[in-house]
XYZ file of N, CA and C in Angstrom:
525
model
N 111.591 72.538 111.040
C 112.159 72.038 112.092
C 111.369 72.433 113.456
N 110.924 71.242 114.010
C 109.930 71.456 115.141
C 110.562 72.183 116.311
N 111.748 72.054 116.609
C 112.349 72.675 117.710
C 112.790 74.145 117.436
N 112.959 74.388 116.138
C 113.592 75.753 115.589
C 112.606 76.392 114.631
N 111.451 76.570 114.740
C 110.520 76.760 113.460
C 110.998 78.231 112.875
N 111.117 78.321 111.622
C 111.141 79.496 110.867
C 109.994 79.795 109.993
N 109.536 78.835 109.518
C 108.333 78.950 108.780
C 107.110 77.857 109.049
N 106.005 78.431 109.087
C 104.883 77.393 109.310
C 103.987 77.877 110.320
N 103.118 77.161 110.916
C 102.014 77.537 111.919
C 101.710 76.298 112.696
N 101.157 76.565 113.616
C 100.597 75.520 114.809
C 99.207 76.173 115.090
N 98.253 75.117 115.004
C 96.815 75.429 115.540
C 96.379 74.500 116.512
N 95.894 74.908 117.764
C 95.604 74.050 118.689
C 94.155 74.270 119.207
N 93.339 73.273 119.186
C 91.906 73.512 119.696
C 91.644 72.435 120.844
N 91.124 72.922 121.868
C 90.927 72.162 123.216
C 89.347 72.290 123.703
N 88.752 71.205 123.711
C 87.497 71.302 124.207
C 87.379 70.405 125.439
N 86.761 70.900 126.422
C 86.536 69.953 127.706
C 85.273 70.466 128.310
N 84.961 69.801 129.460
C 83.809 70.162 130.218
C 83.318 69.278 131.194
N 82.134 69.601 131.820
C 81.740 68.729 132.945
C 80.139 68.753 132.773
N 79.607 67.900 133.673
C 78.173 67.652 133.745
C 77.768 67.264 135.177
N 76.656 67.870 135.649
C 76.146 67.486 136.755
C 75.754 66.010 136.908
N 75.383 65.367 135.731
C 75.052 64.073 135.805
C 76.342 63.197 135.915
N 77.485 63.740 135.752
C 78.868 63.032 135.966
C 79.561 63.627 137.185
N 78.925 63.946 138.216
C 79.460 64.515 139.389
C 80.187 65.855 139.440
N 79.712 66.510 138.442
C 80.288 67.979 138.543
C 79.404 68.691 139.359
N 79.825 69.813 139.817
C 78.979 70.868 140.606
C 78.033 71.695 139.607
N 78.564 71.845 138.336
C 77.610 72.585 137.294
C 77.964 72.026 135.959
N 77.025 72.267 134.999
C 77.257 71.910 133.676
C 78.026 72.960 133.054
N 79.089 72.696 132.340
C 80.106 73.529 131.534
C 80.685 73.157 130.352
N 81.077 73.876 129.386
C 81.899 73.542 128.271
C 82.883 74.508 128.241
N 84.265 74.006 127.866
C 85.351 75.007 127.878
C 86.007 74.778 126.512
N 86.014 75.841 125.839
C 86.876 75.875 124.574
C 88.017 76.889 124.508
N 88.986 76.226 123.862
C 90.227 77.134 123.681
C 90.968 77.048 122.227
N 91.129 78.195 121.655
C 91.856 78.204 120.338
C 92.994 78.808 120.360
N 94.194 78.195 119.960
C 95.645 78.909 119.911
C 95.955 78.630 118.431
N 96.733 79.607 118.043
C 97.169 79.732 116.618
C 98.595 80.577 116.659
N 99.611 80.005 116.061
C 100.909 80.621 116.016
C 101.472 80.417 114.649
N 102.152 81.514 114.085
C 102.551 81.443 112.767
C 104.150 82.133 112.731
N 104.976 81.543 111.884
C 106.242 82.024 111.833
C 106.521 82.416 110.384
N 107.163 83.433 110.173
C 107.556 83.932 108.686
C 109.088 84.155 108.753
N 109.800 83.662 107.943
C 111.225 83.866 107.779
C 111.393 85.383 107.184
N 112.304 86.045 107.741
C 112.659 87.482 107.300
C 114.228 87.460 106.994
N 114.548 87.432 105.611
C 115.815 87.359 105.278
C 116.442 85.979 105.588
N 117.730 85.911 105.708
C 118.505 84.752 106.012
C 118.528 84.374 107.478
N 118.361 85.214 108.473
C 118.359 84.879 109.919
C 117.305 85.055 110.691
N 116.493 86.076 110.322
C 115.408 86.640 111.301
C 114.169 85.972 111.028
N 113.418 86.128 112.150
C 111.911 85.184 111.997
C 110.985 86.358 112.859
N 109.877 86.423 112.205
C 108.607 87.081 112.752
C 107.643 86.120 113.067
N 107.394 86.193 114.359
C 106.113 85.229 114.820
C 104.931 85.998 115.293
N 103.670 85.529 115.153
C 102.569 86.059 115.665
C 101.736 84.854 116.414
N 101.200 85.093 117.568
C 100.610 84.005 118.337
C 99.260 84.850 118.831
N 98.129 84.001 118.736
C 96.837 84.449 119.100
C 96.148 83.391 119.935
N 95.378 83.759 120.990
C 94.791 82.668 121.756
C 93.342 83.259 122.226
N 92.228 82.347 122.221
C 91.192 82.930 122.662
C 90.335 81.611 123.439
N 89.607 81.894 124.530
C 88.945 80.936 125.139
C 87.571 81.136 125.973
N 86.761 80.476 125.883
C 85.455 80.694 126.512
C 85.020 79.415 127.227
N 84.450 79.665 128.467
C 83.704 78.581 129.226
C 82.445 78.805 129.287
N 81.483 78.017 128.582
C 80.019 78.246 128.538
C 79.509 77.684 129.851
N 78.915 78.652 130.741
C 78.241 78.143 131.972
C 77.460 79.450 132.510
N 76.478 79.078 133.443
C 75.712 80.301 133.907
C 76.625 81.144 134.699
N 77.759 80.618 135.329
C 78.495 81.430 136.199
C 79.960 80.722 136.561
N 80.878 81.302 136.924
C 82.213 80.536 137.085
C 82.332 79.738 138.226
N 81.203 79.981 139.318
C 81.275 79.361 140.629
C 80.887 77.769 140.489
N 81.634 76.951 141.057
C 81.388 75.483 140.912
C 82.271 74.859 139.795
N 82.867 75.668 139.053
C 83.786 75.404 137.893
C 85.310 75.146 138.504
N 85.976 73.953 138.324
C 87.324 73.873 138.739
C 88.315 74.926 137.982
N 89.274 75.519 138.775
C 90.083 76.507 138.230
C 90.840 76.030 137.011
N 91.002 74.886 136.617
C 91.730 74.400 135.570
C 90.787 74.512 134.258
N 89.523 74.749 134.542
C 88.555 75.036 133.387
C 88.296 76.377 133.115
N 89.024 77.270 133.790
C 88.729 78.852 133.711
C 89.937 79.558 133.188
N 90.056 80.722 132.980
C 91.185 81.184 132.213
C 91.820 82.258 133.168
N 93.180 82.372 133.067
C 93.996 83.517 133.692
C 95.041 83.806 132.649
N 95.630 85.053 132.533
C 96.817 85.113 131.745
C 97.988 85.793 132.389
N 99.010 86.020 131.772
C 100.025 86.513 132.369
C 101.250 85.640 132.570
N 102.527 86.072 132.299
C 103.701 85.395 132.462
C 104.359 84.866 131.053
N 105.334 84.119 131.072
C 105.953 83.553 129.793
C 105.049 82.828 129.006
N 104.995 82.839 127.815
C 104.233 82.104 126.850
C 102.610 82.653 126.988
N 102.561 83.882 127.537
C 101.395 84.664 127.694
C 101.374 86.124 127.532
N 101.362 86.843 128.652
C 101.527 88.216 128.493
C 102.778 88.544 129.411
N 104.035 88.727 128.760
C 105.145 88.955 129.559
C 105.094 90.421 130.307
N 105.801 90.498 131.233
C 105.748 91.848 132.026
C 104.697 91.561 133.272
N 104.117 90.549 133.425
C 103.170 90.304 134.422
C 103.491 88.934 134.923
N 103.147 88.637 136.253
C 103.522 87.551 136.873
C 102.570 86.414 136.297
N 102.952 85.005 136.388
C 102.257 84.007 135.905
C 100.768 83.933 136.463
N 99.859 83.925 135.514
C 98.487 83.903 135.747
C 97.967 84.896 136.620
N 98.570 86.167 136.733
C 98.004 87.213 137.494
C 97.002 88.185 136.906
N 96.744 88.022 135.633
C 95.718 88.643 135.017
C 94.412 87.808 134.864
N 93.328 88.224 135.584
C 92.176 87.436 135.712
C 91.059 88.246 136.469
N 90.161 87.505 137.142
C 89.141 88.135 137.958
C 89.632 88.333 139.388
N 89.501 89.655 139.771
C 89.956 90.077 141.247
C 88.844 89.647 142.265
N 89.243 88.889 143.154
C 88.318 88.469 144.081
C 89.038 88.732 145.517
N 88.742 89.865 146.113
C 89.587 90.258 147.239
C 90.862 90.431 146.974
N 91.866 89.712 147.512
C 93.349 90.144 147.187
C 93.789 88.944 146.289
N 92.962 87.896 145.817
C 93.374 86.929 144.935
C 92.805 87.272 143.537
N 93.670 86.418 142.620
C 93.282 86.561 141.121
C 92.733 85.214 140.876
N 91.438 85.019 140.409
C 90.968 83.685 140.050
C 90.615 83.649 138.631
N 90.300 82.441 137.929
C 89.963 82.406 136.737
C 88.696 82.896 136.276
N 88.593 83.302 135.062
C 87.256 83.680 134.506
C 86.917 82.786 133.412
N 85.802 83.153 132.689
C 85.341 82.449 131.737
C 85.710 82.930 130.403
N 86.306 83.970 130.254
C 86.760 84.569 128.899
C 88.272 84.627 128.943
N 88.868 84.466 127.655
C 90.401 84.898 127.666
C 90.584 85.349 126.139
N 91.356 86.155 126.111
C 91.940 86.751 124.862
C 93.568 87.261 124.948
N 94.389 86.751 124.309
C 95.674 87.045 124.208
C 96.488 87.065 122.932
N 97.599 87.791 122.768
C 98.245 87.745 121.511
C 99.569 88.055 121.715
N 100.451 87.904 120.796
C 101.898 88.257 120.849
C 102.506 88.508 119.422
N 103.314 89.413 119.337
C 104.129 89.648 118.064
C 105.625 89.759 118.617
N 106.280 88.815 117.979
C 107.843 88.822 118.257
C 108.586 88.607 116.925
N 109.748 89.627 117.036
C 110.796 89.634 115.873
C 112.065 88.966 116.565
N 112.676 88.039 115.942
C 113.975 87.413 116.518
C 115.019 87.583 115.375
N 116.241 88.219 115.781
C 117.307 88.086 114.945
C 118.418 87.087 115.479
N 118.802 86.336 114.572
C 119.856 85.367 115.059
C 121.206 85.816 114.675
N 122.206 86.207 115.727
C 123.420 86.560 115.410
C 124.408 85.598 114.910
N 124.130 84.343 115.431
C 124.887 83.013 114.878
C 124.088 82.055 114.907
N 124.446 80.786 114.666
C 123.678 79.679 114.611
C 122.699 79.394 115.927
N 123.488 79.797 116.905
C 122.869 79.324 118.360
C 122.552 80.611 119.238
N 122.847 81.770 118.829
C 122.476 82.827 119.770
C 121.544 83.955 118.979
N 120.722 84.520 119.578
C 119.929 85.527 119.020
C 119.106 86.587 120.048
N 118.594 87.398 119.459
C 117.797 88.439 120.351
C 116.403 88.666 119.760
N 115.532 88.997 120.604
C 114.220 89.235 120.116
C 113.507 90.554 120.808
N 112.668 91.131 120.038
C 111.850 92.148 120.762
C 110.432 91.783 120.386
N 109.584 92.236 121.417
C 108.221 91.564 121.190
C 107.210 92.495 122.044
N 105.750 92.321 121.663
C 104.840 93.112 122.326
C 103.596 92.116 122.629
N 103.156 91.952 123.694
C 102.048 91.085 124.185
C 100.910 91.839 124.633
N 99.883 91.283 124.496
C 98.503 91.789 125.095
C 97.654 90.790 125.572
N 96.930 90.865 126.441
C 95.891 89.801 126.805
C 95.239 90.200 128.117
N 94.237 89.277 128.402
C 93.704 89.186 129.696
C 92.476 88.272 129.933
N 91.928 88.091 131.113
C 90.802 87.278 131.330
C 89.859 87.895 132.100
N 88.547 87.500 131.945
C 87.513 88.009 132.573
C 86.409 86.931 132.828
N 85.425 87.323 133.590
C 84.096 86.520 133.679
C 83.282 86.628 132.461
N 83.209 87.833 131.762
C 82.542 87.648 130.529
C 83.194 88.787 129.578
N 82.905 88.681 128.201
C 83.517 89.449 127.249
C 83.311 90.988 127.511
N 82.280 91.509 128.115
C 82.070 92.789 128.358
C 82.976 93.302 129.442
N 83.457 92.418 130.270
C 84.435 93.020 131.378
C 85.878 92.720 131.037
N 86.201 92.164 129.854
C 87.504 91.917 129.514
C 88.408 93.107 129.267
N 89.350 93.272 130.007
C 90.327 94.384 130.079
C 91.582 93.810 129.490
N 92.188 94.293 128.377
C 93.322 93.785 127.853
C 94.619 94.567 128.555
N 95.713 93.777 129.057
C 96.760 94.382 129.520
C 98.046 94.226 128.496
N 98.779 95.308 128.343
C 99.946 95.118 127.401
C 101.356 94.928 128.212
N 102.205 94.205 127.382
C 103.677 93.914 127.941
C 104.498 94.131 126.732
N 105.698 94.595 126.864
C 106.575 94.619 125.768
C 108.032 94.648 126.247
N 108.830 94.188 125.509
C 110.420 94.055 125.995
C 111.256 93.503 124.918
N 112.342 92.916 125.574
C 113.414 92.215 124.604
C 113.999 91.046 125.391
N 114.673 90.182 124.663
C 115.380 89.273 125.331
C 116.372 88.643 124.512
N 117.104 87.476 125.200
C 118.000 86.688 124.448
C 117.435 85.299 124.179
N 118.004 84.857 123.074
C 117.635 83.483 122.734
C 118.977 82.664 122.353
N 118.686 81.304 122.982
C 119.839 80.522 122.655
C 119.124 79.084 122.235
N 119.753 78.538 121.213
C 119.192 77.210 120.624
C 119.869 76.156 121.258
N 119.216 75.719 122.494
C 119.846 74.534 123.311
C 119.442 73.307 122.759
N 120.100 72.128 123.076
C 119.608 70.927 122.557
C 118.166 70.605 122.680
N 117.480 71.180 123.832
C 116.153 70.916 124.214
C 115.220 71.791 123.577
N 115.611 72.818 122.858
C 114.858 73.669 122.007
C 115.274 75.103 122.450
N 114.645 76.176 121.901
C 115.318 77.467 122.176
C 114.921 77.927 123.528
N 115.803 78.519 124.232
C 115.656 78.971 125.520
C 115.525 80.407 125.463
N 114.613 81.093 126.300
C 114.335 82.560 126.163
C 114.716 83.074 127.487
N 115.355 84.413 127.591
C 115.541 85.041 128.790
C 114.989 86.516 128.457
N 113.944 86.883 128.858
C 113.225 88.190 128.508
C 113.118 89.123 129.638
N 113.315 90.383 129.366
C 112.950 91.516 130.300
C 111.772 92.164 129.641
N 110.776 92.386 130.488
C 109.452 93.040 129.820
C 108.935 93.956 130.762
N 108.248 94.982 130.237
C 107.663 95.923 130.949
C 106.101 95.834 130.830
N 105.370 95.610 131.992
C 103.921 95.422 132.173
C 103.423 96.871 132.283
N 102.668 97.332 131.124
C 102.154 98.623 131.291
C 101.186 99.100 132.495
N 100.391 98.106 132.555
C 99.574 98.409 133.947
C 100.008 98.040 135.084
N 101.121 97.030 135.165
C 101.651 96.866 136.490
C 102.867 97.933 136.745
N 103.253 98.735 135.657
C 104.323 99.692 135.691
C 105.587 99.164 136.457
N 105.977 97.933 135.858
C 107.137 97.517 136.566
C 107.917 96.546 135.323
N 109.039 96.243 135.686
C 109.906 95.314 134.850
C 109.897 93.962 135.330
N 109.725 93.095 134.509
C 109.750 91.526 135.053
C 110.757 90.863 134.093
N 111.386 89.882 134.801
C 112.332 89.020 134.089
C 111.559 87.663 133.951
N 111.653 87.005 132.726
C 110.828 85.886 132.332
C 112.085 84.791 131.730
N 111.950 83.632 132.222
C 112.704 82.631 131.413
C 111.851 81.460 131.038
N 111.997 80.881 129.848
C 111.251 79.999 129.232
C 111.924 79.084 128.359
N 111.412 77.863 127.930
C 111.814 77.173 126.944
C 110.665 77.355 125.897
N 111.026 77.956 124.738
C 110.100 78.524 123.590
C 109.872 77.351 122.625
N 109.251 76.263 123.239
C 108.940 75.234 122.272
C 107.402 75.418 121.737
N 107.157 75.296 120.720
C 105.773 75.520 120.077
C 104.995 74.329 120.301
N 105.593 73.175 120.282
C 104.811 71.871 120.206
C 104.786 71.152 121.522
């Protein structure tokens, strides 16, 4: 069931880039790989694992549009942190970097056909190069509702580096 997966996997590969010959400020190639898998546990429960890695090949991040760089944090990334708050710190701003790594492990128990609860652990980060990549962890729990539009998630997560609780709301559609 594409809206409510219990078994299966999804792989996404994205490749993009720019060339100075085509009006770009610099030549670059951006690659992104996402993979998510679901395993049924008993009659009602599901265990899911998500991994994501990205790299933008270029001499530097300068001159590359932010959409072609990487940041992490927030729902569908590293819960416990603000949306896209994990990346390269430039003064008081967080900008995109050329590398990304993130992952998530989530266990969901369905109390009824429409209502469930989940516990999860997320890890991830973004940086200018692999040597500078620092992974931040977030973990927590949340409620799940199987709405007609797909599973809605309301999560409370602790960001270990942020040392704060954060509320996240999302439509947890894999496709």
